[in-house]
Tab-separated table of C-alpha atoms in Angstrom:
chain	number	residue	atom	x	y	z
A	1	UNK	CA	114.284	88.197	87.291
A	2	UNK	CA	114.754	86.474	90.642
A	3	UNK	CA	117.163	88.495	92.655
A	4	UNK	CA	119.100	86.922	95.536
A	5	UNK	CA	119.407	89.036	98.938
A	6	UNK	CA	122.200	87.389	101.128
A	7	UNK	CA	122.616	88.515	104.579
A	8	UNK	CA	124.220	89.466	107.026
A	9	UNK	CA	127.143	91.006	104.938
A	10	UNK	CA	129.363	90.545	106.993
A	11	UNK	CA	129.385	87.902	110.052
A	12	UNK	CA	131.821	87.946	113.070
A	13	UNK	CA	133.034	84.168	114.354
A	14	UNK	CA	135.336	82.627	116.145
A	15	UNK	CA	136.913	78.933	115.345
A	16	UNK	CA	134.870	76.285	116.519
A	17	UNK	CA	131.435	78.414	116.425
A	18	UNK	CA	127.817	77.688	114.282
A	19	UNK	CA	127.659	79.740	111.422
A	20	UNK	CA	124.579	80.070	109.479
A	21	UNK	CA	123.941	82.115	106.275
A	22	UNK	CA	121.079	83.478	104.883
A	23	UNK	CA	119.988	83.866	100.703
A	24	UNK	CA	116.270	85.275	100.589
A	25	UNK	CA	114.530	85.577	96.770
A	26	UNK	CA	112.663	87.712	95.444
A	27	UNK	CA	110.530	85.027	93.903
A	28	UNK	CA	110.301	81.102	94.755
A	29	UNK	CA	113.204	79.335	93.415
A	30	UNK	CA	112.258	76.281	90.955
A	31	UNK	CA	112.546	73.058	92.833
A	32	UNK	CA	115.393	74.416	95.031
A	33	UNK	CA	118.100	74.890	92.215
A	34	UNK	CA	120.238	76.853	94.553
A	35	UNK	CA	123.952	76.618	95.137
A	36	UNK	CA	126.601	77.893	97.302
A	37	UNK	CA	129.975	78.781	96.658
A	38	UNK	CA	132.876	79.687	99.130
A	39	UNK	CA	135.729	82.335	97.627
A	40	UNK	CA	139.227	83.082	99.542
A	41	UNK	CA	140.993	86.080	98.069
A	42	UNK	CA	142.891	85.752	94.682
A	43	UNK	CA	141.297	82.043	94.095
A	44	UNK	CA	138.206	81.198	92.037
A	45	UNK	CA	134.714	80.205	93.682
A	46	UNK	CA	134.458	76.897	94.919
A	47	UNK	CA	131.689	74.821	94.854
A	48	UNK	CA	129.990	73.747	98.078
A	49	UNK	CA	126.312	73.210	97.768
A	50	UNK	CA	124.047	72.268	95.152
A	51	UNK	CA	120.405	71.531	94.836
A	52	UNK	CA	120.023	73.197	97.973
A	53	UNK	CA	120.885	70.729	100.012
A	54	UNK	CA	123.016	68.479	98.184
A	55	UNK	CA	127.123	68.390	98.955
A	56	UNK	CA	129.759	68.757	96.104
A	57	UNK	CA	132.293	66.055	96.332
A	58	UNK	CA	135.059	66.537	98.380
A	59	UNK	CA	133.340	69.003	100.712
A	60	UNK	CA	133.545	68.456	104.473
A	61	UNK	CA	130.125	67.362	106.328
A	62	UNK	CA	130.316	70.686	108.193
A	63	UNK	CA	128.590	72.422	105.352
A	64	UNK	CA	124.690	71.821	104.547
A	65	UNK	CA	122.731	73.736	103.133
A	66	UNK	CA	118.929	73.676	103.492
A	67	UNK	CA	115.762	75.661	102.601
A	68	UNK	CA	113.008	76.178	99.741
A	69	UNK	CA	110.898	78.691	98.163
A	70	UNK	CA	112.091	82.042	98.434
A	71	UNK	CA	114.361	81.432	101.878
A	72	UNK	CA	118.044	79.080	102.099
A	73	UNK	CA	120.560	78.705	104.513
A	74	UNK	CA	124.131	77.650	104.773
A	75	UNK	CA	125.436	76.390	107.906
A	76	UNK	CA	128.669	75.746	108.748
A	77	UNK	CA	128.853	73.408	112.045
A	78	UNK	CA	131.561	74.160	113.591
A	79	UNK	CA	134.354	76.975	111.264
A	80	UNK	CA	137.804	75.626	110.760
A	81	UNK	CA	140.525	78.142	110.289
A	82	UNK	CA	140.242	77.672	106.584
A	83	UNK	CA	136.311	78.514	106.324
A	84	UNK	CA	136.908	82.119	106.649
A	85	UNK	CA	135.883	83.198	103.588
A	86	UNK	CA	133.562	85.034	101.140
A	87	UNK	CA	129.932	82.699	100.739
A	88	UNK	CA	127.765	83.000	97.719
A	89	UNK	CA	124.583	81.588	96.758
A	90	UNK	CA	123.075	81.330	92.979
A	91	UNK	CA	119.822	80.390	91.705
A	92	UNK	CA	119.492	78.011	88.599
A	93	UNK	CA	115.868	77.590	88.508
A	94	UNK	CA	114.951	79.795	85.218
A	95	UNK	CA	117.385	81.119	82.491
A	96	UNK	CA	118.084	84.456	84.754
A	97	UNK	CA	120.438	82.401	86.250
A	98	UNK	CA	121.793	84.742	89.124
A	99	UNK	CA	124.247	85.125	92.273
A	100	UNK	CA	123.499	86.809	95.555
A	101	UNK	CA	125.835	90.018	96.775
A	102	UNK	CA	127.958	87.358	99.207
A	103	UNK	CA	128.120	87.323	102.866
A	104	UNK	CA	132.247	87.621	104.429
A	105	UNK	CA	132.621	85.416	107.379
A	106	UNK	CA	135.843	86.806	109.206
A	107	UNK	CA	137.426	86.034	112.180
A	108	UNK	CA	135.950	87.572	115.131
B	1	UNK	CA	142.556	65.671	86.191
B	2	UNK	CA	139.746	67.805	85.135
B	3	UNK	CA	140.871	71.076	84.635
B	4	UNK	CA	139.759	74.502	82.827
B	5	UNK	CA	142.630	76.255	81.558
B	6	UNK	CA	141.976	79.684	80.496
B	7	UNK	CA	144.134	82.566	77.897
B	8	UNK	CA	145.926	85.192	80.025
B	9	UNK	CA	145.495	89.119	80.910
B	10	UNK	CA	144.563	91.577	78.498
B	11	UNK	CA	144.819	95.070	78.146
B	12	UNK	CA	141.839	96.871	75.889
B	13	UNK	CA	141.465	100.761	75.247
B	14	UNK	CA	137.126	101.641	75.733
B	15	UNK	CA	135.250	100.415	72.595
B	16	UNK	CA	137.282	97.955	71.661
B	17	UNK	CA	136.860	93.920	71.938
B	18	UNK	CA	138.257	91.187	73.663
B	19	UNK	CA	138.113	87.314	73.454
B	20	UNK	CA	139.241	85.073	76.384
B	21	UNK	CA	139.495	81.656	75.880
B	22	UNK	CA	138.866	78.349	78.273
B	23	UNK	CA	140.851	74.914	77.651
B	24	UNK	CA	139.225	71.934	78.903
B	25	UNK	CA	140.388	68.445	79.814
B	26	UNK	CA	140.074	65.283	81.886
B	27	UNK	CA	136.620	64.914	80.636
B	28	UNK	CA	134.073	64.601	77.883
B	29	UNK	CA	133.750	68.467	76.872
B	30	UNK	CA	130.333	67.574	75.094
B	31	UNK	CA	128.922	66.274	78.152
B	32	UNK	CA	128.977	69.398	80.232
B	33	UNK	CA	127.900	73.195	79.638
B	34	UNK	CA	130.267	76.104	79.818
B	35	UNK	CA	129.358	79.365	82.281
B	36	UNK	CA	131.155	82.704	81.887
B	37	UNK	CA	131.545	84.543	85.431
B	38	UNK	CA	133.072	87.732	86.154
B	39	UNK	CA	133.970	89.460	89.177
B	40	UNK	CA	135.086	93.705	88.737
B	41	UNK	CA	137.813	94.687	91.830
B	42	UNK	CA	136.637	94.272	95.401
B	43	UNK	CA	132.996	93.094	93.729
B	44	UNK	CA	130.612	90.284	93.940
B	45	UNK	CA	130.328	87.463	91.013
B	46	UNK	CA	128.131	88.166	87.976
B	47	UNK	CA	126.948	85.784	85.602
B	48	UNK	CA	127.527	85.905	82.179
B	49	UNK	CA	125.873	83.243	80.167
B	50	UNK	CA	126.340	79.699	79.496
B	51	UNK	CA	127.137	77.885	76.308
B	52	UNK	CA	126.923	73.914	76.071
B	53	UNK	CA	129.455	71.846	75.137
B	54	UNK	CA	127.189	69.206	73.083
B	55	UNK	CA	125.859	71.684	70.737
B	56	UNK	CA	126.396	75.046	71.224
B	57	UNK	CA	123.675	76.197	72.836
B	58	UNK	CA	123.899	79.395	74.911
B	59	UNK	CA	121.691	81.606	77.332
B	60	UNK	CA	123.350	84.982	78.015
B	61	UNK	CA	122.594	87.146	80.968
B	62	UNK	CA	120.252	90.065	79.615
B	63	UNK	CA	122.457	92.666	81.184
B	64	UNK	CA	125.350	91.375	78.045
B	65	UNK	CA	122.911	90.467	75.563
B	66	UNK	CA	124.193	92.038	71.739
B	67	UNK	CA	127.411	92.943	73.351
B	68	UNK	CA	128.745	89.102	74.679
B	69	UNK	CA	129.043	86.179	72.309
B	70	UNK	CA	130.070	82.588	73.683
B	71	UNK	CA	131.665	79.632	71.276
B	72	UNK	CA	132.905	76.781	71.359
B	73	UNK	CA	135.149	74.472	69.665
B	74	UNK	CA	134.755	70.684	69.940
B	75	UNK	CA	137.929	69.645	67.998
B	76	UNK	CA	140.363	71.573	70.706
B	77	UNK	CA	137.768	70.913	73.700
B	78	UNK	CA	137.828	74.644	73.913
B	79	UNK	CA	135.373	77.933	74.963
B	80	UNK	CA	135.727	81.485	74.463
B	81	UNK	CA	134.304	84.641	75.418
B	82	UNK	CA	134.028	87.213	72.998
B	83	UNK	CA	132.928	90.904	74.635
B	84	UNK	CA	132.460	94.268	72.849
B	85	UNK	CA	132.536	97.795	73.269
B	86	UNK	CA	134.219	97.665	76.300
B	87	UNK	CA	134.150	100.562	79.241
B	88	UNK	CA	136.101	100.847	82.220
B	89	UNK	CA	132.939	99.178	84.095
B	90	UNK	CA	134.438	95.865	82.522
B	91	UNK	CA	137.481	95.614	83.952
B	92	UNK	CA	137.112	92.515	86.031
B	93	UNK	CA	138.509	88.845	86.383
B	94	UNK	CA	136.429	87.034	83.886
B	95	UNK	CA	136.309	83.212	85.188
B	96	UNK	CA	134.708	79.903	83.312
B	97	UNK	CA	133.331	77.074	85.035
B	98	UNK	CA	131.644	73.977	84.129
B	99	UNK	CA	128.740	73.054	84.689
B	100	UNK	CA	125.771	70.147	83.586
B	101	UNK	CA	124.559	69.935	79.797
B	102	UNK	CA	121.777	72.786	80.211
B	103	UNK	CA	121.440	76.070	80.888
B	104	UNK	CA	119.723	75.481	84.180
B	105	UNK	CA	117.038	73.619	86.386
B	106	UNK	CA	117.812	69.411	87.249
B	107	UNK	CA	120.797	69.269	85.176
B	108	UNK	CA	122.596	72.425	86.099
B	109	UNK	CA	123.824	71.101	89.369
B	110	UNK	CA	126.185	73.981	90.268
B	111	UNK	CA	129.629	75.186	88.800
B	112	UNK	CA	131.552	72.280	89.989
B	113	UNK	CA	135.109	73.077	88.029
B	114	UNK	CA	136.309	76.544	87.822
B	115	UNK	CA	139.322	78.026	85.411
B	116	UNK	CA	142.145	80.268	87.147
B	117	UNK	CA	140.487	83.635	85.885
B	118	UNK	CA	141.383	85.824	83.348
B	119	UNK	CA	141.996	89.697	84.105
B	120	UNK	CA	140.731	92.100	81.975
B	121	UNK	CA	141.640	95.756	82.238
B	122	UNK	CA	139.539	98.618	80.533
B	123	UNK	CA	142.062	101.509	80.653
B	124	UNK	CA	142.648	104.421	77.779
């Protein structure tokens, strides 16, 4: 079972700052079947990444999401008020599908 | 507009059962798979299992294997979540989403549509 390790836990920003988010496995990750998913409290996941790299429609070219193997990032540009958030990433490339333990980005 | 529409809260005593349901629409249910997520109070997401639309299919996390069963019905474009022998430990918001027509790899793409959740609560 691939387990995702997402990190830091916790990350410090203010508006208009890089952010960049880190999901290590345990194992390689089949052809980069790795999403991300943003979560505000009280509302369901959203999807922002898929594929790795590719965007969900709708989702503002500030997020992109890169990386292979066993190491991913998500990097958001430049954080809009609204990006504050819980971020996690998921792995879809066996059956043991699986999420990582989420990384808050709050408002420094 | 594509939507998942799911049953509301439910109150179980330990050991018993519960089955939450997921209403879909603004697409072709048998074209897409159906994941089961939950997330316990101040806790991270855990998968659940997936069940496809086209033909029932399903891959359940081990950790609910024997204790989780996932249908669906075609003719109401509906899912549902059955889970036993409930604890406290599942008390949670139990969420479905939808996702491509297999359980994972090319066609998986991500949970793209996500239902409103549905809170469960374990208490005696």
């Amino acid at each position: 079972e691939i387990v995702l390790t997402q990190s830091p836990g916790t990350l410090s920003l203010s508006p208009g700052e890089r952010a960049t988010l880190s999901c290590r496995a345990s194992q390689s990750v089949s052809s980069s079947y790795l999403a991300w998913y943003q979560q505000k409290p009280g509302q369901a996941p959203r999807l922002l990444i898929y594929d790795a790299s590719s965007r969900a429609t709708g989702i503002p070219d500030r997020f992109s999401g890169s990386g292979s193997g066993t190491d991913f990032t998500l990097t958001i540009s430049r954080l809009e008020p609204e990006d504050f958030a819980v971020y996690y990433c998921q792995q879809y490339g066996d059956s043991m599908v699986a999420f990582g333990g989420g990384t808050k980005v709050e408002i420094q | 507009q594509v939507q998942l529409v799911q049953s509301g809260a439910e109150l179980r005593k330990p050991g018993a059962s519960v089955r939450v349901s997921c209403k879909a629409s603004g697409y072709t249910f048998t074209s897409y798979g159906i994941n089961w997520v939950r997330q316990a109070p101040g806790q991270g997401l855990e998968y659940m299992g997936w069940i496809s639309g086209y033909n029932g299919n399903t891959n359940y996390a081990q950790k609910f294997q024997g204790r989780v069963t996932m249908t669906r019905d075609t003719a109401t474009n509906t899912a549902y979540m059955d889970l036993r022998s409930l604890s406290s430990d599942d008390t949670a918001v139990y969420y479905c989403a939808r996702s491509g027509g297999y359980s994972y790899g090319q066609y998986y793409q991500g949970m793209d549509v996500w239902g409103q959740g549905t809170t469960v609560t374990v208490s005696s």
